[in-house]
Tab-separated table of C-alpha atoms in Angstrom:
chain	number	residue	atom	x	y	z
A	1	MET	CA	93.345	75.187	84.362
A	2	ALA	CA	91.376	73.717	87.403
A	3	LEU	CA	88.334	75.666	89.039
A	4	ILE	CA	87.375	75.694	92.107
A	5	HIS	CA	84.850	76.934	93.580
A	6	VAL	CA	85.531	78.073	97.830
A	7	ASP	CA	82.923	78.411	100.598
A	8	PHE	CA	84.486	79.411	103.382
A	9	PHE	CA	83.668	81.276	106.779
A	10	SER	CA	85.045	85.034	107.110
A	11	GLU	CA	86.213	85.669	110.915
A	12	VAL	CA	86.033	89.370	108.822
A	13	LEU	CA	82.886	89.305	107.641
A	14	GLY	CA	81.143	87.140	110.233
A	15	MET	CA	79.635	84.628	107.975
A	16	SER	CA	79.990	82.204	104.919
A	17	SER	CA	81.411	83.403	101.394
A	18	GLN	CA	82.913	82.391	98.595
A	19	LEU	CA	85.825	82.379	96.047
A	20	ASP	CA	86.368	81.151	92.948
A	21	VAL	CA	90.323	79.993	91.898
A	22	ILE	CA	92.143	79.492	88.329
A	23	LEU	CA	94.618	77.001	89.148
A	24	PRO	CA	97.360	76.461	86.409
A	25	GLN	CA	97.558	72.831	85.487
A	26	LYS	CA	100.114	71.460	83.213
A	27	THR	CA	97.812	69.296	80.563
A	28	HIS	CA	99.437	67.493	77.991
A	29	GLY	CA	96.625	66.377	76.450
A	30	GLU	CA	93.755	68.793	76.660
A	31	ILE	CA	92.288	69.906	73.249
A	32	GLY	CA	92.297	74.108	72.460
A	33	ILE	CA	94.261	74.594	75.812
A	34	ALA	CA	97.862	76.058	75.857
A	35	SER	CA	99.142	76.036	79.517
A	36	ALA	CA	102.157	77.595	80.173
A	37	ALA	CA	105.354	75.795	82.360
A	38	LYS	CA	104.879	74.840	85.766
A	39	LYS	CA	106.320	77.368	88.628
A	40	GLU	CA	107.460	76.949	92.128
A	41	LYS	CA	105.135	79.082	93.014
A	42	TYR	CA	102.344	80.969	90.721
A	43	PRO	CA	101.465	85.142	90.343
A	44	VAL	CA	97.964	85.558	91.620
A	45	LEU	CA	95.598	87.969	89.744
A	46	TYR	CA	93.276	89.009	92.023
A	47	LEU	CA	90.169	90.046	90.081
A	48	LEU	CA	87.397	92.047	91.096
A	49	HIS	CA	83.742	92.778	90.432
A	50	GLY	CA	81.380	95.502	89.450
A	51	MET	CA	78.394	96.784	91.349
A	52	THR	CA	75.924	94.131	89.648
A	53	ASP	CA	77.906	90.862	89.775
A	54	ASN	CA	79.213	88.443	91.681
A	55	GLN	CA	82.561	86.135	92.039
A	56	SER	CA	81.027	84.164	88.787
A	57	THR	CA	81.138	86.998	86.750
A	58	TRP	CA	84.659	87.422	85.167
A	59	GLN	CA	84.211	83.846	84.209
A	60	ARG	CA	80.328	84.099	82.666
A	61	ASN	CA	81.582	86.965	80.558
A	62	THR	CA	85.096	86.756	79.955
A	63	SER	CA	87.590	84.123	78.337
A	64	ILE	CA	89.544	84.433	82.035
A	65	GLU	CA	90.371	80.651	82.184
A	66	ARG	CA	91.932	80.374	79.121
A	67	TYR	CA	93.965	84.105	79.490
A	68	ALA	CA	94.975	83.097	82.533
A	69	ALA	CA	96.176	79.275	81.104
A	70	GLU	CA	98.474	81.209	78.355
A	71	LYS	CA	100.193	83.236	81.392
A	72	GLY	CA	100.786	80.531	83.361
A	73	ILE	CA	99.014	82.490	86.938
A	74	ALA	CA	96.506	81.761	89.243
A	75	VAL	CA	93.392	84.196	89.518
A	76	VAL	CA	91.520	84.994	92.812
A	77	MET	CA	87.705	86.424	92.730
A	78	PRO	CA	86.623	86.740	95.175
A	79	CYS	CA	82.136	87.672	96.129
A	80	CYS	CA	82.468	91.226	97.763
A	81	HIS	CA	79.063	91.796	97.319
A	82	LEU	CA	77.484	95.769	96.384
A	83	GLY	CA	80.283	97.011	99.538
A	84	TRP	CA	82.208	98.592	97.286
A	85	TYR	CA	85.637	97.017	99.200
A	86	THR	CA	84.897	99.182	101.987
A	87	ASP	CA	84.739	99.137	105.470
A	88	MET	CA	81.433	100.649	105.311
A	89	LYS	CA	80.136	102.711	108.214
A	90	TYR	CA	77.170	100.784	108.813
A	91	GLY	CA	77.639	97.232	107.474
A	92	PHE	CA	80.544	95.068	106.756
A	93	ARG	CA	84.235	95.414	106.428
A	94	TYR	CA	84.872	94.942	102.983
A	95	PHE	CA	88.298	96.380	102.741
A	96	THR	CA	89.320	94.249	105.883
A	97	TYR	CA	87.860	91.267	104.137
A	98	ILE	CA	89.825	91.716	100.417
A	99	SER	CA	92.813	93.394	101.668
A	100	GLN	CA	93.850	91.409	104.397
A	101	GLU	CA	91.863	87.699	105.069
A	102	VAL	CA	90.765	86.270	101.643
A	103	PRO	CA	95.284	86.720	100.781
A	104	ASP	CA	95.192	84.686	104.058
A	105	VAL	CA	92.717	82.107	103.759
A	106	CYS	CA	93.525	82.090	99.710
A	107	ARG	CA	97.990	81.275	100.912
A	108	LYS	CA	96.825	78.710	103.371
A	109	PHE	CA	94.312	76.830	101.030
A	110	PHE	CA	96.591	77.233	98.227
A	111	PRO	CA	100.792	76.628	98.738
A	112	CYS	CA	101.445	77.108	95.207
A	113	ILE	CA	101.036	80.497	95.132
A	114	SER	CA	103.417	83.278	96.183
A	115	ASP	CA	103.144	85.810	98.551
A	116	LEU	CA	105.921	88.175	97.126
A	117	ARG	CA	104.200	91.451	96.273
A	118	GLU	CA	105.595	91.351	92.882
A	119	ASP	CA	103.573	88.813	92.359
A	120	ASN	CA	100.501	89.759	93.737
A	121	PHE	CA	98.451	92.205	91.672
A	122	VAL	CA	94.956	93.169	91.192
A	123	ALA	CA	92.371	94.331	89.002
A	124	GLY	CA	88.808	94.710	88.335
A	125	ASN	CA	86.348	96.684	86.354
A	126	SER	CA	83.712	99.335	87.169
A	127	MET	CA	83.271	98.841	91.507
A	128	GLY	CA	85.620	96.687	91.244
A	129	GLY	CA	88.210	99.167	89.243
A	130	TYR	CA	87.963	101.328	92.361
A	131	GLY	CA	88.648	98.709	94.174
A	132	ALA	CA	91.693	97.660	92.518
A	133	TRP	CA	93.384	100.979	92.371
A	134	LYS	CA	91.974	101.686	96.654
A	135	LEU	CA	93.776	98.177	96.829
A	136	ALA	CA	96.836	99.004	95.225
A	137	ARG	CA	97.313	102.347	97.446
A	138	GLY	CA	96.230	101.495	101.192
A	139	ALA	CA	97.291	98.152	100.966
A	140	SER	CA	100.356	98.279	98.717
A	141	ASP	CA	102.691	96.139	100.845
A	142	THR	CA	100.158	92.894	99.059
A	143	PHE	CA	99.551	94.474	95.841
A	144	GLY	CA	102.151	95.246	93.769
A	145	ALA	CA	100.065	96.943	91.010
A	146	GLY	CA	97.022	97.453	90.158
A	147	ALA	CA	94.616	97.873	87.314
A	148	SER	CA	90.917	99.410	86.380
A	149	LEU	CA	88.399	99.031	83.663
A	150	SER	CA	86.140	101.543	83.296
A	151	GLY	CA	86.715	102.314	86.769
A	152	ALA	CA	84.617	104.657	89.111
A	153	LEU	CA	88.106	106.068	90.119
A	154	ASP	CA	86.540	110.087	90.995
A	155	ILE	CA	84.282	108.136	94.070
A	156	VAL	CA	82.934	112.083	94.723
A	157	GLU	CA	81.359	112.868	91.469
A	158	ASP	CA	80.352	108.742	91.826
A	159	TYR	CA	78.492	109.470	95.142
A	160	LYS	CA	77.154	112.248	93.934
A	161	ARG	CA	75.507	110.729	90.835
A	162	HIS	CA	74.729	107.645	92.147
A	163	MET	CA	72.341	109.960	94.999
A	164	ALA	CA	71.033	111.501	92.056
A	165	LEU	CA	69.412	109.242	90.332
A	166	ALA	CA	67.236	107.392	92.797
A	167	ASP	CA	65.518	107.215	96.505
A	168	ASP	CA	66.829	103.521	96.896
A	169	ARG	CA	70.370	104.514	96.237
A	170	LYS	CA	71.071	107.293	98.972
A	171	PRO	CA	70.518	104.455	102.201
A	172	LEU	CA	73.266	102.615	100.126
A	173	PHE	CA	75.239	104.801	99.614
A	174	GLU	CA	74.972	106.523	103.008
A	175	GLY	CA	75.566	103.385	104.821
A	176	ILE	CA	78.811	102.403	102.968
A	177	PHE	CA	80.210	105.959	102.573
A	178	GLY	CA	78.302	107.807	105.391
A	179	SER	CA	78.030	111.514	104.307
A	180	LEU	CA	79.318	113.462	101.198
A	181	ALA	CA	81.512	115.215	103.883
A	182	LYS	CA	82.464	112.032	105.642
A	183	LEU	CA	83.778	110.640	102.309
A	184	GLU	CA	85.647	113.730	100.578
A	185	GLY	CA	88.983	113.690	102.459
A	186	SER	CA	89.237	109.821	104.090
A	187	ASP	CA	90.785	106.463	102.825
A	188	ASN	CA	87.855	105.756	100.728
A	189	GLU	CA	88.552	108.935	98.379
A	190	ILE	CA	91.664	107.009	96.350
A	191	LEU	CA	91.979	110.504	94.418
A	192	PHE	CA	93.377	111.362	98.604
A	193	LEU	CA	94.720	108.135	99.230
A	194	ALA	CA	96.842	108.612	95.951
A	195	GLU	CA	98.216	111.557	97.802
A	196	LYS	CA	98.549	110.003	101.412
A	197	LEU	CA	100.887	106.939	99.851
A	198	ALA	CA	102.906	109.763	97.394
A	199	LYS	CA	103.628	112.043	100.544
A	200	LYS	CA	104.687	107.797	102.108
A	201	LYS	CA	106.902	106.551	99.458
A	202	SER	CA	109.491	107.221	96.301
A	203	ARG	CA	107.866	106.868	92.628
A	204	GLU	CA	109.984	103.501	92.864
A	205	GLU	CA	107.934	102.611	95.151
A	206	LEU	CA	104.649	103.736	94.444
A	207	PRO	CA	102.528	100.539	93.130
A	208	PRO	CA	102.180	101.184	88.638
A	209	LEU	CA	99.127	101.593	87.915
A	210	TYR	CA	96.842	100.939	84.906
A	211	ALA	CA	93.707	102.282	83.303
A	212	TRP	CA	91.222	101.762	80.733
A	213	CYS	CA	87.900	103.479	79.723
A	214	GLY	CA	85.792	104.094	76.962
A	215	THR	CA	84.735	107.048	75.873
A	216	GLU	CA	81.295	106.743	75.682
A	217	ASP	CA	81.590	105.502	79.079
A	218	PHE	CA	79.485	107.835	81.762
A	219	LEU	CA	82.987	107.092	84.232
A	220	TYR	CA	84.616	108.997	81.586
A	221	GLU	CA	85.602	112.422	82.418
A	222	GLY	CA	86.116	111.223	86.142
A	223	ASN	CA	88.742	108.455	84.719
A	224	LEU	CA	90.089	111.623	82.980
A	225	LYS	CA	90.366	113.574	86.306
A	226	ALA	CA	91.931	110.692	88.311
A	227	TRP	CA	94.683	109.818	85.721
A	228	GLU	CA	96.128	114.059	85.260
A	229	HIS	CA	95.791	113.910	89.480
A	230	VAL	CA	97.965	110.054	90.011
A	231	ARG	CA	100.517	111.245	87.724
A	232	LYS	CA	101.259	114.536	88.801
A	233	LEU	CA	101.827	112.943	92.065
A	234	GLY	CA	104.345	110.816	90.131
A	235	TYR	CA	102.837	107.153	89.816
A	236	ARG	CA	103.799	105.408	86.714
A	237	LEU	CA	100.787	104.847	85.224
A	238	THR	CA	99.354	103.565	81.535
A	239	ASN	CA	96.705	104.584	80.532
A	240	GLU	CA	94.246	104.256	77.202
A	241	ALA	CA	90.986	105.530	76.201
A	242	SER	CA	89.188	104.018	73.185
A	243	ALA	CA	86.078	103.861	71.276
A	244	GLY	CA	83.152	102.306	73.868
A	245	ASP	CA	80.992	102.020	76.653
A	246	HIS	CA	80.432	100.446	79.840
A	247	GLN	CA	80.151	96.643	78.694
A	248	TRP	CA	81.590	93.561	78.786
A	249	LYS	CA	83.050	93.046	75.667
A	250	TYR	CA	85.642	96.048	75.897
A	251	TRP	CA	86.673	94.576	78.970
A	252	ASP	CA	87.406	90.818	77.730
A	253	GLU	CA	89.536	92.789	74.843
A	254	LYS	CA	90.834	94.755	77.572
A	255	ILE	CA	91.720	92.284	80.523
A	256	ARG	CA	94.061	90.273	78.388
A	257	ASP	CA	96.295	94.189	77.908
A	258	VAL	CA	96.166	94.294	81.837
A	259	LEU	CA	97.755	90.674	81.545
A	260	ARG	CA	100.411	91.859	78.887
A	261	TRP	CA	100.898	94.681	81.090
A	262	TRP	CA	101.787	93.484	84.170
A	263	LEU	CA	103.535	90.144	83.018
A	264	LYS	CA	105.552	92.549	80.702
A	265	THR	CA	104.869	89.998	77.467
A	266	ASP	CA	104.266	92.094	74.225
A	267	GLN	CA	104.523	94.709	76.214
A	268	THR	CA	104.156	97.781	73.834
A	269	LEU	CA	102.618	100.422	76.752
A	270	GLU	CA	104.749	102.725	78.474
């Protein structure tokens, strides 16, 4: 595999930004790495980070490069800072950036990756899980499926929780989402966004969704609510809950389940 660090100018953000990209490389002499057969165009996983992290965190806390090598996929890890993958009320347009500019830039820089919807998939943990489900609904023409690991899927309740934690969280979340009244019933509320998309598309056209959350995670109840909500709307949802809290040792394990689910290899889930 090749690991490429990309510094480029973002027209959407109006500043320099960063991506880390893992690209398949068919090798014969590399020890300890199984690489998949070369393809004309590689499927792409857009892998999103959480609140305290950046584009390097998935590499530093998991074996994502090795997992990608086994599957023969490209992985794009963008830096979206603390923007919640949202066109902020006061700040940067991170949703436009991640849903439009990042895929476009990557396809121009790396013509070996596929631009087919069914070959483009988005996943993330925590804040990135929120972003992944949001992109799977709000940019469903680009991303064919979305997976959340311990995601903040009930963003209204998570907004309330953060606003109650400390005074310094209030300007942050108000700057991103505006007031609670502005958040509810907007495209930033992914449960509302799910309803909006379900009214436009048939069940077969709706993007498949995956979710895992630990039963000891502070986001667990919100996940249960979100899972029930999208299933009632007709989404094809694969969800799992097992012992665990909000830690990388679980996400490193579960991203492998996500890849098996997406690529339909060693598939044991509905």
